[in-house]
CSV table of C-alpha atoms in Angstrom, one decimal:
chain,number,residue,atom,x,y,z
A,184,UNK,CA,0.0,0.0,0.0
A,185,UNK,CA,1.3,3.4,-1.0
A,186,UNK,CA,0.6,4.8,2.1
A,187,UNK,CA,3.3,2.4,4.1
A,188,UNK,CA,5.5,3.0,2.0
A,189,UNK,CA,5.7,6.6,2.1
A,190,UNK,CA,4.2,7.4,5.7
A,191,UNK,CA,7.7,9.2,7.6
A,192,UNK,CA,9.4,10.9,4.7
A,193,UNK,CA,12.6,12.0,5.5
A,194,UNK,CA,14.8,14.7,3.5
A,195,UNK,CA,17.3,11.6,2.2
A,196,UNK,CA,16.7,8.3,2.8
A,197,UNK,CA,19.8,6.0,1.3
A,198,UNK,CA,18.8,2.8,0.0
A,199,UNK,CA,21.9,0.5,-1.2
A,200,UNK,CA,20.9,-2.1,-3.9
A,201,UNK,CA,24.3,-3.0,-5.3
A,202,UNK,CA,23.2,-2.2,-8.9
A,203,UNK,CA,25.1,0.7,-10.7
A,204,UNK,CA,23.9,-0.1,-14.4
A,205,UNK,CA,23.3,3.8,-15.1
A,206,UNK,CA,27.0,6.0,-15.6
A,207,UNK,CA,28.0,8.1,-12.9
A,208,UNK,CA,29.9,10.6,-14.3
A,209,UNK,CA,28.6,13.5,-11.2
A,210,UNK,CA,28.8,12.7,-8.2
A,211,UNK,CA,32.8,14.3,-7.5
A,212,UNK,CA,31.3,17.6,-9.1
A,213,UNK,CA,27.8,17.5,-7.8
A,214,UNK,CA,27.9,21.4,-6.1
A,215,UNK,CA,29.0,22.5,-9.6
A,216,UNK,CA,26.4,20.7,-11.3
A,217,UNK,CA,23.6,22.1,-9.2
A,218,UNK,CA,24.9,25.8,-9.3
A,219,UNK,CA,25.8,25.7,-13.3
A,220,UNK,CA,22.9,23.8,-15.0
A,221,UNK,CA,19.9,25.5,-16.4
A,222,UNK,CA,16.8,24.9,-14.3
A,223,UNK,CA,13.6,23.9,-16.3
A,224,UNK,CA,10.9,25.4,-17.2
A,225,UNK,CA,7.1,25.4,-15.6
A,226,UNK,CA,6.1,25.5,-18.3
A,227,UNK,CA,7.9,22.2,-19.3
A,228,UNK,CA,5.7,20.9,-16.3
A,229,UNK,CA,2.5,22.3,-17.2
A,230,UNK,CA,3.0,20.4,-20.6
A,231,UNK,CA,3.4,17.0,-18.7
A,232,UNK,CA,0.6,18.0,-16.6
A,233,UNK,CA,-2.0,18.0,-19.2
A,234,UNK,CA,-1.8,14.7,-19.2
A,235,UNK,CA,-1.9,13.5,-15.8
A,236,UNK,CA,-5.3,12.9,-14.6
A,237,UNK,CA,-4.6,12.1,-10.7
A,238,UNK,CA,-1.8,13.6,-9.2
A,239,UNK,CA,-1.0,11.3,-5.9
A,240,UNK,CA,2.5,10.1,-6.5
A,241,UNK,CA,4.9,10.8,-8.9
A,242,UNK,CA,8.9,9.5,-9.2
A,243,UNK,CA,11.5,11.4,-10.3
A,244,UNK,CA,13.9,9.3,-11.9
A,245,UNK,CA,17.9,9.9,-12.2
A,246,UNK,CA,16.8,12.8,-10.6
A,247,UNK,CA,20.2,14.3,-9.5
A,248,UNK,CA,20.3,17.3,-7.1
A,249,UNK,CA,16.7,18.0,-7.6
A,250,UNK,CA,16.1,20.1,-10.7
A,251,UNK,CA,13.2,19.1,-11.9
A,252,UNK,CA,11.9,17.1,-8.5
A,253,UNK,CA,11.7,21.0,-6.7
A,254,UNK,CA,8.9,21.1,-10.0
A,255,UNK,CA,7.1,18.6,-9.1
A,256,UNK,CA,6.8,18.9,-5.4
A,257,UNK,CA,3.8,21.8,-5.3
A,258,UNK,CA,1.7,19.5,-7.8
A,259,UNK,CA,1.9,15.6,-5.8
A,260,UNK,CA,0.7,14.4,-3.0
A,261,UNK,CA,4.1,12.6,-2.4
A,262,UNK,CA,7.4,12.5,-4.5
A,263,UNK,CA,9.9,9.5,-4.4
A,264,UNK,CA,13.3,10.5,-6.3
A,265,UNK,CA,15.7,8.4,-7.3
A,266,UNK,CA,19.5,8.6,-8.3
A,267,UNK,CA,22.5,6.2,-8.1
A,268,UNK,CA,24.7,9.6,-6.7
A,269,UNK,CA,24.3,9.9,-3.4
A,270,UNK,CA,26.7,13.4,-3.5
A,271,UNK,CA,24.4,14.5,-5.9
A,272,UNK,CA,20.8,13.8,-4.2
A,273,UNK,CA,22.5,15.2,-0.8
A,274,UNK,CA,22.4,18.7,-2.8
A,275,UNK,CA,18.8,18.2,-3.7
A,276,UNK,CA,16.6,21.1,-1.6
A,277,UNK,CA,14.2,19.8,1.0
A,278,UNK,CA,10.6,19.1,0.8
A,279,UNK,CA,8.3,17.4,3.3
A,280,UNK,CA,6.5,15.4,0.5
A,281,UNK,CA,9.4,14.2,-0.9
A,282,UNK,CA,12.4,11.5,-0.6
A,283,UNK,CA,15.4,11.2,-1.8
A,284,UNK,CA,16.8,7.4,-2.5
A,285,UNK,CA,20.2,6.2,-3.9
A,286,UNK,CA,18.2,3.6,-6.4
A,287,UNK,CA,19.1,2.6,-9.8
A,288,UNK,CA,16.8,3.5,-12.6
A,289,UNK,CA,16.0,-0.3,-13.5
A,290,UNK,CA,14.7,-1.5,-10.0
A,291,UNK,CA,13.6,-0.1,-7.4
A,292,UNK,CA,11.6,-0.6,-3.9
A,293,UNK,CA,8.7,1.4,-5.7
A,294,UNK,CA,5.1,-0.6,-4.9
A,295,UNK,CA,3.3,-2.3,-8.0
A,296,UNK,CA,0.9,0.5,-10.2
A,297,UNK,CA,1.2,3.0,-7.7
A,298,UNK,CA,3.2,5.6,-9.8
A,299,UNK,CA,0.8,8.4,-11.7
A,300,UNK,CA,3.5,10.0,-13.5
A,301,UNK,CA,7.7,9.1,-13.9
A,302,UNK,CA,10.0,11.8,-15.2
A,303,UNK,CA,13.5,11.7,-16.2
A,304,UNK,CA,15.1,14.8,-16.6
A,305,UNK,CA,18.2,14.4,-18.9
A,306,UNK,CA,19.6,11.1,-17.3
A,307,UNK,CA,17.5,8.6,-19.8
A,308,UNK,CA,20.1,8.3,-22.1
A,309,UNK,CA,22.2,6.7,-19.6
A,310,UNK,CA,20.1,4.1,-18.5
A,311,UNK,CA,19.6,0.3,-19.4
A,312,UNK,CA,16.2,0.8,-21.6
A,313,UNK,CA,15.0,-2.2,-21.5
A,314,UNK,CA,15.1,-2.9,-18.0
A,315,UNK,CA,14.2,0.6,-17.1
A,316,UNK,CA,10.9,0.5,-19.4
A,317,UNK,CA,10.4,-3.0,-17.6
A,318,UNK,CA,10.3,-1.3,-13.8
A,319,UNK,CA,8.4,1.9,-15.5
A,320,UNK,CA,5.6,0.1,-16.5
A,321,UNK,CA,5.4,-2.1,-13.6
A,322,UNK,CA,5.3,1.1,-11.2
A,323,UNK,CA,3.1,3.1,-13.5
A,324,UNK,CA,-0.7,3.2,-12.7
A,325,UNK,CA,-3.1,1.9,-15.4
A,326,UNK,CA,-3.7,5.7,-16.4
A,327,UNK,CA,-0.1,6.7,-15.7
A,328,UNK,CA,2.0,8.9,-17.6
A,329,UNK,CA,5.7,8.8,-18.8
A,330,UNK,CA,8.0,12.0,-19.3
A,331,UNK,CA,10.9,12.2,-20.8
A,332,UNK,CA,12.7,15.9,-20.9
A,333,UNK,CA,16.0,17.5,-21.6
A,334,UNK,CA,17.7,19.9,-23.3
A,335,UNK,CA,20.1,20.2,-26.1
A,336,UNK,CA,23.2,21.6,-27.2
A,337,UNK,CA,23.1,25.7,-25.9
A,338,UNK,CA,22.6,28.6,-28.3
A,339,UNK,CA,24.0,32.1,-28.0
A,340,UNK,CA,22.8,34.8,-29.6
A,341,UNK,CA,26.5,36.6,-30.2
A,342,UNK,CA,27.7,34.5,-33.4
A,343,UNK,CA,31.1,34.4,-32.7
A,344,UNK,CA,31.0,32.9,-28.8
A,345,UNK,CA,28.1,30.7,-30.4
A,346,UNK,CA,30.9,29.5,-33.2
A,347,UNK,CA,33.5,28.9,-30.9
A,348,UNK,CA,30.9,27.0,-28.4
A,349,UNK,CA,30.2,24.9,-31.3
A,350,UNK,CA,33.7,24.3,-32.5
A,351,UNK,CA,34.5,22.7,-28.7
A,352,UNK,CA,31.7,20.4,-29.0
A,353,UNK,CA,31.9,18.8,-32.2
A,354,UNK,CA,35.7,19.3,-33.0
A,355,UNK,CA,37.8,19.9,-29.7
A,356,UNK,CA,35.9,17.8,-27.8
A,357,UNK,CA,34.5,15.2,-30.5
A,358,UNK,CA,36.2,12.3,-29.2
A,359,UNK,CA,35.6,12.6,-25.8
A,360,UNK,CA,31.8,12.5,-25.6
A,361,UNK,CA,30.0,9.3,-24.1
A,362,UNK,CA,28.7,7.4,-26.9
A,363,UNK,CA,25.4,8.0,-25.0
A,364,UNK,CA,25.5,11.4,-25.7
A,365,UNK,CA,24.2,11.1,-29.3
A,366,UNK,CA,20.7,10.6,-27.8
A,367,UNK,CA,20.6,14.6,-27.0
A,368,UNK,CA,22.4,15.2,-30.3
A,369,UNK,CA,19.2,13.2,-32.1
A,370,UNK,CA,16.6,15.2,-29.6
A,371,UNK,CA,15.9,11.9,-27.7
A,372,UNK,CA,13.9,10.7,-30.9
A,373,UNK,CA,16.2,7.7,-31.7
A,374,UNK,CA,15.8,6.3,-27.9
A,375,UNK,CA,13.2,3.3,-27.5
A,376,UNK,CA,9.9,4.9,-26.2
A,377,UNK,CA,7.5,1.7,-25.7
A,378,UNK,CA,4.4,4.2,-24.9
A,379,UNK,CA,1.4,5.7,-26.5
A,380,UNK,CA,2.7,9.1,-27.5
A,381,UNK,CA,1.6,11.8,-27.4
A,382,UNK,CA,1.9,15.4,-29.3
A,383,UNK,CA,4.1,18.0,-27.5
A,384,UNK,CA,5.1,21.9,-28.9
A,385,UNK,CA,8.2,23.1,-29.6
A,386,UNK,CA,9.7,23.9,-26.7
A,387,UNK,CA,12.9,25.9,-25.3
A,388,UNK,CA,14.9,27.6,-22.2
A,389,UNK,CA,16.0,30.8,-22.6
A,390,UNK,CA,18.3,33.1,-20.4
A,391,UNK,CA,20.9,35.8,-19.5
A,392,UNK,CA,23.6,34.8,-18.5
A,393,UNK,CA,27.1,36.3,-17.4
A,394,UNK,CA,30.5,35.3,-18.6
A,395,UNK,CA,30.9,33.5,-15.3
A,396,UNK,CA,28.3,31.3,-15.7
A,397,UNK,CA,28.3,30.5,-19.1
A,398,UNK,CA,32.2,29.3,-18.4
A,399,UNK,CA,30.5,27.0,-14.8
A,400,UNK,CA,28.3,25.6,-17.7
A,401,UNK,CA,30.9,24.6,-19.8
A,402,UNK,CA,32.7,23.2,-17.0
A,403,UNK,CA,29.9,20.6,-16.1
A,404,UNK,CA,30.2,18.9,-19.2
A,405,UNK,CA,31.4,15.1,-18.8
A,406,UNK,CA,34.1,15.6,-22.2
A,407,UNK,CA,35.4,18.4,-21.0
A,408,UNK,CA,36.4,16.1,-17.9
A,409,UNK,CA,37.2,13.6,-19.9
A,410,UNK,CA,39.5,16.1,-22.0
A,411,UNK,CA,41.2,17.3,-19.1
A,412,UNK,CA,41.9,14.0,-18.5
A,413,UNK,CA,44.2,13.3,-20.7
A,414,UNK,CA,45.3,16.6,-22.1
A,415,UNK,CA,47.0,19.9,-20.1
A,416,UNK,CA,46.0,22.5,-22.6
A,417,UNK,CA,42.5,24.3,-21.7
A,418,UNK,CA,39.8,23.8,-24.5
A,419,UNK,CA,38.1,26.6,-22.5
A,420,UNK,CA,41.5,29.7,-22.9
A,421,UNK,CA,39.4,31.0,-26.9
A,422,UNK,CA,36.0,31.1,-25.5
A,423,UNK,CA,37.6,33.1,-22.0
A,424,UNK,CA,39.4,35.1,-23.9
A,425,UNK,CA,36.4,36.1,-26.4
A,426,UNK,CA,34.3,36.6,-23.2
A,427,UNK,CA,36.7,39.4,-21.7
A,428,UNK,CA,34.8,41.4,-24.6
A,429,UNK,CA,31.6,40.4,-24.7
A,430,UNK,CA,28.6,41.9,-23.2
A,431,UNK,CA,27.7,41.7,-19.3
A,432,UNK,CA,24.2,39.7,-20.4
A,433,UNK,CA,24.7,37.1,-22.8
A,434,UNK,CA,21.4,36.0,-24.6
A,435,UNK,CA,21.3,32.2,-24.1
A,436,UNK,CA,19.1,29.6,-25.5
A,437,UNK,CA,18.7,25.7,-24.9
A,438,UNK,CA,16.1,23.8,-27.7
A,439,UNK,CA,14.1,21.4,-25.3
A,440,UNK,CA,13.9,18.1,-25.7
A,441,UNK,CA,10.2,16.5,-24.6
A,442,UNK,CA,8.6,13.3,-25.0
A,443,UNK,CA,5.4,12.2,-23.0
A,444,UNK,CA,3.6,8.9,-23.2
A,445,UNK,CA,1.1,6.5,-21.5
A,446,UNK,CA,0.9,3.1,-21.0
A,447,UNK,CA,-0.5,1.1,-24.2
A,448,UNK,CA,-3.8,-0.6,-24.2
């Protein structure tokens, strides 16, 4: 029963099943994470929402310091979310209806068809599909909905930063990407989606950012660790340098990547 399972929530609860199928490539840099990655949207949420016709429990899966879980939170009775990081989830901010767990994606403690709506917000593409599609739909409700988001590669509105953002990511830093990574590249259309779909709008984030924190952005992404790595130049010294005479507000964009679906009759 739902209830049981969810009567004392606490603010972090760790629960250790020995599986680590799903990458973590986060956890040492789990404050930077949190402080450097765009937040989403409500009106990513509201989307989702539409389609969600109770609103009792919902699981936020792979669901890192809390970005998208803090979302969720005002609309559900109760929020479970998950993540194999435990550095990360303890940066996740605190709500009484809602619990952290160090789980893996593909099994969890989560009760039988109790789940009206799972979300995974830009972790998918690491997981094990097929065994994470197995535990989705034996959580899920009959009438409940899954909710894939995340966002793809940033835009900047001054050309030449935007050019040299692009020529790090597909040339400097082209052999350093997870192979996982091409699921953002293709907007999450090429991963398995075993759901009844459903149509979504074009979606996107946009924001001002400083120097400063386009550069903590930058500095988040797994290649660039990877790079660094094995390398003791800094792909970053172009884009600084361009930055020491850009504006104070740069005009940022990320295109949003969205897919919602229920269970198939």
């Amino acid at each position: 029963m739902i209830v049981g399972y969810i009567s004392e929530y606490s603010h972090f609860i760790k629960i250790d099943l020995n599986i680590k199928t799903m990458k973590d490539l986060f956890s040492q840099h789990s404050l930077r994470y949190k402080q450097a990655r765009p937040n989403y949207s409500i009106s990513i949420l509201k989307e989702i929402l539409q389609h969600v016709p109770e609103r009792t429990f919902a699981w936020d899966c792979g669901a890192g310091s809390g970005q998208f879980t803090q979302l969720l939170a005002p609309y559900f009775d109760h929020v479970v979310a998950t993540d194999i990081s435990d550095a990360q989830l303890q940066q996740a901010p605190y709500f009484e209806n809602v619990s952290y767990q160090v789980q893996a994606a593909e099994q969890t403690s989560i009760p039988a068809q109790s789940i009206d709506l799972v979300t995974v917000a830009q972790a998918i593409h690491w997981f094990d599909f097929e065994a994470f599609y197995t535990e989705v739909k034996r959580v899920l409700k009959p009438q409940g909905v899954m909710a894939v988001i995340g966002y793809g590669l940033i835009q900047l509105k001054d050309t030449t930063l935007n050019s040299l953002v692009q020529q790090l990511y597909f040339e400097t830093l082209k052999d350093y990407w997870d192979s996982e990574r091409r699921y953002i590249d293709e907007g999450y259309q090429t991963i398995p989606f075993p759901f009844q779909e459903q149509a979504v709008p074009t979606l996107s984030l946009q924001y001002q950012w400083t120097a400063q924190q386009l550069l903590s952005y930058l500095n988040t992404w797994s290649a660039l660790k990877h790079y660094q790595e094995q390398n003791s130049d800094d792909p970053l010294q172009l884009i600084s340098n361009t930055l020491n005479a850009a504006p104070e507000n740069l005009d940022v964009t990320f295109p949003v990547l969205l897919r919602i679906g229920t269970l198939k009759k």
